């Protein structure tokens, strides 16, 4: 628990690879949030196969439709980018995918980050399309990977304000690559 993180939520967990692999390597508890029922089933099977299902669970749903998982850290591997893909590049057509959905998902994630407790971490790989609130400080950046990996920590409960009293707007993580 180097960072005092005991619970991690993977938003858009897919088939559960991140949660299961991380559980095998560490002691944290993981929750994967995934919208596709068949991927949730596959993820649960994977966790049982590797005998980490006592520390890994998968929830079917989307941000904004169910209560978001509360965690010490959130992992975001461009979870909303599929909404912007060409239809041929999407996993399947079993869920709503649209520009409107993308905007809703980003807004829900930004709201979750605003409401998170001081001390919460956010790890983004290839961004998430939204803005990390200024109440978070960047802790680490890995630029030697195919895509940018960034870690942020919430250090303040409120957004900083300017001398004029206006709140500083959120900062972008990085442009999301669709390739």
Coordinates of N, CA and C in Angstrom, one line a residue:
X1 N 0.8 -1.2 0.0 CA 0.0 0.0 0.0 C 0.9 1.3 0.0
X2 N 1.8 1.3 -0.9 CA 2.7 2.4 -1.0 C 2.0 3.8 -1.0
X3 N 0.9 3.9 -1.7 CA 0.1 5.1 -1.8 C -1.1 5.1 -0.9
X4 N -1.2 4.2 0.0 CA -2.3 4.0 0.9 C -3.6 3.8 0.1
X5 N -3.5 3.1 -1.0 CA -4.7 2.8 -1.8 C -5.1 1.3 -1.5
X6 N -6.3 1.2 -1.1 CA -6.8 -0.2 -0.8 C -7.9 -0.6 -1.7
X7 N -8.6 0.4 -2.4 CA -9.7 0.0 -3.3 C -9.5 0.8 -4.6
X8 N -9.7 0.1 -5.7 CA -9.5 0.7 -7.1 C -10.7 0.3 -7.9
X9 N -11.2 1.3 -8.6 CA -12.3 1.1 -9.6 C -11.8 1.4 -11.0
X10 N -12.1 0.4 -11.8 CA -11.7 0.4 -13.2 C -13.0 0.8 -14.0
X11 N -13.1 2.0 -14.5 CA -14.3 2.4 -15.3 C -14.1 2.0 -16.7
X12 N -15.1 1.2 -17.2 CA -15.0 0.6 -18.5 C -14.0 -0.6 -18.5
X13 N -14.3 -1.6 -17.6 CA -13.3 -2.6 -17.3 C -13.3 -3.7 -18.4
X14 N -14.2 -3.7 -19.3 CA -14.1 -4.7 -20.4 C -14.2 -6.1 -19.8
X15 N -13.3 -7.0 -20.3 CA -13.2 -8.4 -19.8 C -12.5 -8.6 -18.5
X16 N -12.1 -7.5 -17.9 CA -11.5 -7.6 -16.5 C -10.0 -7.8 -16.4
X17 N -9.3 -7.7 -17.5 CA -7.9 -8.0 -17.5 C -7.1 -7.1 -16.4
X18 N -7.3 -5.8 -16.4 CA -6.6 -4.9 -15.5 C -6.9 -5.3 -14.1
X19 N -8.2 -5.4 -13.7 CA -8.5 -5.8 -12.3 C -7.9 -7.1 -11.9
X20 N -8.0 -8.1 -12.7 CA -7.5 -9.4 -12.3 C -6.0 -9.4 -12.2
X21 N -5.3 -8.8 -13.2 CA -3.8 -8.8 -13.2 C -3.3 -8.0 -12.0
X22 N -3.9 -6.9 -11.7 CA -3.5 -6.0 -10.6 C -3.8 -6.7 -9.3
X23 N -4.9 -7.5 -9.2 CA -5.1 -8.2 -8.0 C -4.1 -9.3 -7.7
X24 N -3.7 -9.9 -8.8 CA -2.6 -11.0 -8.7 C -1.3 -10.4 -8.2
X25 N -1.1 -9.1 -8.6 CA 0.2 -8.5 -8.3 C 0.2 -7.7 -6.9
X26 N -1.0 -7.5 -6.4 CA -1.1 -6.6 -5.2 C -2.1 -7.1 -4.2
X27 N -2.4 -6.3 -3.2 CA -3.4 -6.6 -2.2 C -4.7 -5.8 -2.2
X28 N -4.8 -4.9 -3.1 CA -6.0 -4.1 -3.2 C -7.3 -4.8 -3.6
X29 N -8.4 -4.2 -3.3 CA -9.7 -4.7 -3.8 C -10.1 -3.9 -5.0
X30 N -10.6 -4.6 -6.0 CA -10.9 -4.0 -7.3 C -12.4 -4.1 -7.7
X31 N -12.9 -3.0 -8.2 CA -14.3 -3.1 -8.8 C -14.2 -2.6 -10.2
X32 N -14.7 -3.4 -11.1 CA -14.8 -3.1 -12.5 C -16.2 -2.7 -12.9
X33 N -16.3 -1.6 -13.5 CA -17.7 -1.1 -14.0 C -17.7 -1.3 -15.5
X34 N -18.6 -2.1 -16.0 CA -18.7 -2.4 -17.5 C -20.1 -2.5 -17.9
X35 N -20.4 -1.9 -19.1 CA -21.7 -1.8 -19.6 C -22.2 -3.1 -20.4
X36 N -21.3 -3.9 -20.9 CA -21.7 -5.0 -21.7 C -21.9 -6.3 -20.8
X37 N -23.1 -6.9 -20.7 CA -23.3 -8.1 -19.8 C -22.3 -9.2 -20.2
X38 N -22.1 -9.5 -21.4 CA -21.2 -10.6 -21.8 C -19.8 -10.4 -21.3
X39 N -19.3 -9.1 -21.3 CA -18.0 -8.8 -20.8 C -17.9 -8.9 -19.3
X40 N -19.0 -8.5 -18.6 CA -19.1 -8.7 -17.1 C -19.0 -10.2 -16.8
X41 N -19.7 -11.0 -17.5 CA -19.7 -12.5 -17.3 C -18.3 -13.0 -17.5
X42 N -17.6 -12.6 -18.6 CA -16.3 -13.0 -18.9 C -15.3 -12.6 -17.8
X43 N -15.5 -11.3 -17.3 CA -14.6 -10.8 -16.3 C -14.8 -11.6 -15.0
X44 N -16.0 -11.9 -14.6 CA -16.2 -12.7 -13.4 C -15.6 -14.1 -13.5
X45 N -15.7 -14.7 -14.7 CA -15.1 -16.0 -14.9 C -13.6 -15.9 -14.8
X46 N -13.0 -14.9 -15.3 CA -11.6 -14.7 -15.2 C -11.1 -14.5 -13.8
X47 N -11.9 -13.8 -13.0 CA -11.5 -13.6 -11.6 C -11.6 -14.9 -10.8
X48 N -12.6 -15.7 -11.1 CA -12.7 -17.0 -10.4 C -11.6 -17.9 -10.9
X49 N -11.3 -17.9 -12.2 CA -10.2 -18.8 -12.7 C -8.9 -18.5 -12.0
X50 N -8.6 -17.2 -11.8 CA -7.4 -16.9 -11.1 C -7.5 -16.8 -9.6
X51 N -8.6 -17.2 -9.1 CA -8.9 -17.2 -7.6 C -8.7 -15.9 -6.9
X52 N -9.1 -14.8 -7.6 CA -9.0 -13.5 -7.0 C -10.4 -12.9 -6.8
X53 N -11.5 -13.7 -7.0 CA -12.8 -13.2 -6.9 C -13.2 -12.8 -5.5
X54 N -12.4 -13.1 -4.5 CA -12.6 -12.5 -3.2 C -12.2 -11.1 -3.0
X55 N -11.4 -10.6 -4.0 CA -11.0 -9.2 -4.0 C -11.3 -8.4 -5.3
X56 N -11.9 -9.1 -6.2 CA -12.3 -8.4 -7.5 C -13.8 -8.7 -7.8
X57 N -14.5 -7.6 -8.0 CA -15.9 -7.8 -8.4 C -16.2 -6.9 -9.7
X58 N -17.2 -7.3 -10.4 CA -17.5 -6.6 -11.6 C -19.0 -6.3 -11.6
X59 N -19.3 -5.0 -11.9 CA -20.7 -4.5 -11.8 C -21.1 -4.1 -13.3
X60 N -22.3 -4.5 -13.6 CA -22.8 -4.2 -14.9 C -23.5 -2.8 -14.8
X61 N -23.2 -1.9 -15.7 CA -23.8 -0.6 -15.7 C -23.0 0.5 -16.3
X62 N -23.5 1.7 -16.3 CA -22.7 2.8 -16.8 C -22.8 4.0 -15.8
X63 N -21.8 4.8 -15.8 CA -21.8 6.0 -15.0 C -23.1 6.8 -15.3
X64 N -23.7 7.3 -14.3 CA -24.9 8.1 -14.5 C -26.2 7.3 -14.4
X65 N -26.1 6.0 -14.7 CA -27.2 5.1 -14.6 C -27.2 4.3 -13.3
X66 N -26.1 4.1 -12.7 CA -26.0 3.4 -11.4 C -25.1 4.2 -10.5
X67 N -25.2 3.9 -9.2 CA -24.3 4.6 -8.3 C -22.9 4.3 -8.6
X68 N -22.0 5.3 -8.8 CA -20.6 5.0 -9.1 C -19.9 4.3 -8.0
X69 N -18.9 3.4 -8.4 CA -18.2 2.7 -7.3 C -17.3 3.8 -6.6
X70 N -17.3 3.7 -5.3 CA -16.5 4.6 -4.4 C -15.2 3.9 -4.2
X71 N -14.1 4.6 -4.5 CA -12.7 3.9 -4.4 C -11.7 4.9 -4.0
X72 N -10.5 4.4 -3.6 CA -9.4 5.2 -3.3 C -8.7 5.7 -4.5
X73 N -8.9 4.9 -5.6 CA -8.3 5.3 -6.9 C -9.2 4.8 -8.0
X74 N -9.1 5.6 -9.1 CA -9.9 5.2 -10.4 C -8.9 5.0 -11.5
X75 N -9.1 4.0 -12.3 CA -8.3 3.7 -13.5 C -9.2 4.0 -14.7
X76 N -8.7 4.8 -15.6 CA -9.4 5.1 -16.8 C -8.5 4.9 -18.0
X77 N -8.8 3.9 -18.8 CA -8.1 3.6 -20.0 C -9.0 4.0 -21.2
X78 N -9.1 5.3 -21.4 CA -9.9 5.9 -22.5 C -11.3 5.2 -22.5
X79 N -12.0 5.1 -21.4 CA -13.2 4.3 -21.3 C -14.4 4.8 -22.2
X80 N -14.4 6.0 -22.6 CA -15.5 6.5 -23.4 C -15.2 6.7 -24.9
X81 N -14.0 6.5 -25.3 CA -13.6 6.8 -26.7 C -14.4 6.0 -27.7
X82 N -14.9 4.8 -27.3 CA -15.6 4.0 -28.3 C -16.8 4.7 -28.9
X83 N -17.3 5.6 -28.1 CA -18.5 6.4 -28.6 C -18.1 7.2 -29.8
X84 N -16.9 7.5 -30.1 CA -16.4 8.3 -31.2 C -15.9 7.5 -32.3
X85 N -15.8 6.2 -32.2 CA -15.2 5.3 -33.2 C -16.2 5.2 -34.4
X86 N -15.6 4.9 -35.5 CA -16.4 4.4 -36.7 C -17.1 3.1 -36.3
X87 N -18.3 2.9 -36.8 CA -19.1 1.7 -36.4 C -18.3 0.4 -36.6
X88 N -17.5 0.3 -37.6 CA -16.7 -0.9 -37.9 C -15.6 -1.1 -36.8
X89 N -15.2 -0.1 -36.1 CA -14.2 -0.2 -35.1 C -14.7 -0.5 -33.7
X90 N -16.0 -0.5 -33.5 CA -16.7 -0.7 -32.2 C -16.7 -2.2 -31.8
X91 N -16.7 -2.5 -30.6 CA -16.7 -3.9 -30.1 C -18.0 -4.6 -30.7
X92 N -19.1 -4.0 -30.5 CA -20.4 -4.5 -31.1 C -21.4 -3.4 -31.0
X93 N -22.6 -3.7 -31.3 CA -23.7 -2.7 -31.3 C -24.7 -3.0 -30.2
X94 N -24.3 -3.7 -29.2 CA -25.2 -4.1 -28.1 C -25.5 -2.9 -27.1
X95 N -24.8 -1.8 -27.2 CA -25.0 -0.7 -26.3 C -25.1 0.6 -27.1
X96 N -25.6 1.6 -26.4 CA -25.7 2.9 -27.1 C -24.3 3.5 -27.2
X97 N -24.0 3.9 -28.4 CA -22.7 4.6 -28.7 C -23.0 5.8 -29.6
X98 N -22.7 7.0 -29.1 CA -23.0 8.2 -29.8 C -22.2 9.4 -29.2
X99 N -22.2 10.5 -29.9 CA -21.5 11.7 -29.4 C -22.3 12.2 -28.2
X100 N -23.6 12.0 -28.1 CA -24.3 12.5 -26.9 C -24.0 11.6 -25.7
X101 N -23.9 10.3 -26.0 CA -23.5 9.4 -24.9 C -22.1 9.8 -24.4
X102 N -21.2 10.1 -25.3 CA -19.8 10.5 -24.9 C -19.8 11.7 -24.0
X103 N -20.6 12.7 -24.3 CA -20.7 13.9 -23.5 C -21.3 13.6 -22.2
X104 N -22.3 12.7 -22.1 CA -22.9 12.3 -20.8 C -21.9 11.6 -19.9
X105 N -21.2 10.6 -20.5 CA -20.2 9.8 -19.8 C -19.1 10.7 -19.2
X106 N -18.6 11.6 -20.1 CA -17.5 12.5 -19.6 C -18.0 13.4 -18.4
X107 N -19.2 13.9 -18.6 CA -19.8 14.8 -17.5 C -20.0 14.0 -16.2
X108 N -20.4 12.7 -16.3 CA -20.6 11.9 -15.1 C -19.2 11.6 -14.5
X109 N -18.2 11.3 -15.3 CA -16.9 11.1 -14.7 C -16.3 12.3 -14.1
X110 N -16.4 13.5 -14.7 CA -15.9 14.7 -14.1 C -16.6 15.0 -12.8
X111 N -18.0 14.7 -12.8 CA -18.7 14.9 -11.5 C -18.2 14.0 -10.4
X112 N -17.9 12.8 -10.8 CA -17.4 11.8 -9.8 C -16.1 12.3 -9.2
X113 N -15.2 12.8 -10.1 CA -13.9 13.3 -9.7 C -14.1 14.5 -8.8
X114 N -15.0 15.4 -9.1 CA -15.2 16.6 -8.2 C -15.7 16.1 -6.8
X115 N -16.6 15.1 -6.8 CA -17.1 14.7 -5.5 C -16.2 13.7 -4.7
X116 N -15.2 13.2 -5.3 CA -14.3 12.3 -4.6 C -13.6 12.9 -3.4
X117 N -13.3 12.1 -2.5 CA -12.6 12.5 -1.3 C -11.2 13.0 -1.6
X118 N -10.7 13.9 -0.7 CA -9.3 14.3 -0.8 C -8.5 13.1 -0.5
X119 N -7.4 12.9 -1.3 CA -6.6 11.7 -1.2 C -6.8 10.7 -2.3
X120 N -7.9 10.9 -3.1 CA -8.3 10.0 -4.2 C -7.3 10.1 -5.3
X121 N -6.9 9.0 -5.9 CA -6.0 9.0 -7.1 C -6.8 8.7 -8.3
X122 N -6.3 9.2 -9.4 CA -6.8 8.9 -10.8 C -5.6 8.6 -11.6
X123 N -5.7 7.4 -12.3 CA -4.7 7.0 -13.2 C -5.4 6.9 -14.6
X124 N -4.8 7.7 -15.6 CA -5.4 7.7 -16.9 C -4.3 7.2 -17.9
X125 N -4.8 6.3 -18.8 CA -3.9 5.9 -19.9 C -4.6 6.2 -21.1
X126 N -4.0 7.0 -22.0 CA -4.6 7.5 -23.2 C -5.8 8.4 -22.9
X127 N -5.8 9.1 -21.7 CA -6.8 10.0 -21.3 C -8.1 9.4 -21.1
X128 N -9.1 10.3 -20.8 CA -10.5 9.8 -20.7 C -11.4 10.8 -21.4
X129 N -10.9 11.8 -22.1 CA -11.7 12.7 -22.9 C -12.2 13.9 -22.1
X130 N -12.1 13.9 -20.8 CA -12.6 14.9 -19.9 C -11.4 15.7 -19.3
X131 N -11.8 16.5 -18.3 CA -10.8 17.3 -17.6 C -10.7 16.9 -16.1
X132 N -9.5 16.8 -15.7 CA -9.2 16.5 -14.3 C -9.3 17.8 -13.5
X133 N -10.1 17.8 -12.5 CA -10.3 19.1 -11.7 C -9.0 19.6 -11.2
X134 N -8.9 20.9 -11.0 CA -7.7 21.6 -10.4 C -7.5 21.2 -9.0
X135 N -8.5 20.6 -8.4 CA -8.3 20.1 -7.0 C -7.4 18.9 -6.9
X136 N -6.9 18.4 -8.1 CA -6.0 17.3 -8.2 C -4.6 17.8 -8.6
X137 N -3.6 17.2 -8.1 CA -2.2 17.5 -8.5 C -1.7 16.3 -9.3
X138 N -0.9 16.5 -10.4 CA -0.3 15.5 -11.1 C 0.9 14.9 -10.3
X139 N 0.9 13.6 -10.1 CA 1.9 13.0 -9.2 C 3.0 12.3 -10.1
X140 N 2.6 11.6 -11.1 CA 3.6 10.9 -12.0 C 3.1 11.0 -13.4
X141 N 4.1 10.9 -14.4 CA 3.7 10.9 -15.8 C 4.7 9.9 -16.4
X142 N 4.2 9.0 -17.2 CA 5.1 8.1 -18.0 C 4.9 8.4 -19.5
X143 N 6.0 8.9 -20.1 CA 5.9 9.3 -21.5 C 6.6 8.3 -22.4
X144 N 7.1 7.2 -21.8 CA 7.9 6.3 -22.6 C 7.0 5.1 -23.0
X145 N 5.7 5.2 -22.9 CA 4.8 4.2 -23.3 C 4.1 4.6 -24.6
X146 N 3.4 3.7 -25.3 CA 2.8 4.0 -26.5 C 1.8 5.2 -26.4
X147 N 1.1 5.3 -25.3 CA 0.2 6.4 -24.9 C 0.6 7.0 -23.6
X148 N 0.2 8.2 -23.3 CA 0.5 8.8 -22.0 C -0.2 8.2 -20.8
X149 N 0.6 7.9 -19.8 CA 0.1 7.4 -18.5 C 0.3 8.5 -17.5
X150 N -0.8 8.9 -16.8 CA -0.7 10.0 -15.8 C -1.4 9.5 -14.5
X151 N -0.8 10.0 -13.4 CA -1.4 9.7 -12.1 C -1.6 11.1 -11.5
X152 N -2.9 11.3 -10.9 CA -3.2 12.5 -10.3 C -3.7 12.1 -8.9
X153 N -3.6 13.1 -7.9 CA -4.1 12.9 -6.5 C -4.9 14.1 -6.1
X154 N -6.0 13.9 -5.6 CA -6.8 15.0 -5.1 C -6.2 15.5 -3.8
X155 N -5.8 16.8 -3.8 CA -5.2 17.4 -2.7 C -6.0 18.5 -2.0
X156 N -7.0 18.9 -2.7 CA -7.8 20.0 -2.1 C -9.3 19.7 -2.3
X157 N -10.1 20.1 -1.3 CA -11.5 19.8 -1.4 C -12.3 20.7 -2.4
X158 N -11.7 21.9 -2.6 CA -12.4 22.8 -3.5 C -11.4 23.3 -4.6
X159 N -12.0 23.7 -5.7 CA -11.2 24.3 -6.8 C -10.6 25.6 -6.3
X160 N -9.3 25.8 -6.7 CA -8.7 27.1 -6.4 C -9.5 28.3 -7.1
X161 N -9.4 29.4 -6.5 CA -10.0 30.6 -7.1 C -9.0 31.7 -7.4
X162 N -9.4 32.5 -8.3 CA -8.5 33.6 -8.7 C -8.8 34.8 -7.7
X163 N -7.9 35.8 -7.7 CA -8.1 37.0 -6.9 C -9.5 37.6 -7.1
X164 N -10.0 37.5 -8.3 CA -11.3 38.1 -8.6 C -12.5 37.3 -8.0
X165 N -12.1 36.1 -7.4 CA -13.1 35.2 -6.8 C -13.7 34.2 -7.8
X166 N -13.3 34.2 -9.1 CA -13.8 33.2 -10.0 C -13.0 31.9 -9.8
X167 N -13.7 30.8 -10.0 CA -13.1 29.5 -9.9 C -12.3 29.2 -11.1
X168 N -11.1 28.6 -11.0 CA -10.3 28.2 -12.1 C -11.0 27.0 -12.8
X169 N -11.1 27.0 -14.1 CA -11.7 25.9 -14.8 C -10.8 24.6 -14.7
X170 N -11.4 23.5 -15.0 CA -10.7 22.2 -15.0 C -9.7 22.2 -16.1
X171 N -8.7 21.4 -16.0 CA -7.6 21.3 -17.0 C -7.8 20.0 -17.8
X172 N -7.5 20.0 -19.1 CA -7.7 18.8 -19.9 C -6.6 17.8 -19.5
X173 N -6.8 16.5 -19.6 CA -5.8 15.5 -19.4 C -4.9 15.5 -20.5
X174 N -5.3 15.1 -21.7 CA -4.6 15.1 -22.9 C -5.5 14.8 -24.0
X175 N -5.2 15.1 -25.3 CA -6.1 14.7 -26.3 C -6.3 13.2 -26.4
X176 N -7.4 12.7 -26.6 CA -7.7 11.3 -26.7 C -7.4 10.8 -28.1
X177 N -6.6 9.8 -28.2 CA -6.3 9.2 -29.5 C -7.3 8.1 -29.8
X178 N -7.8 8.1 -31.0 CA -8.8 7.1 -31.3 C -8.2 5.9 -32.0
X179 N -6.9 5.9 -32.1 CA -6.2 4.8 -32.8 C -5.6 3.9 -31.8

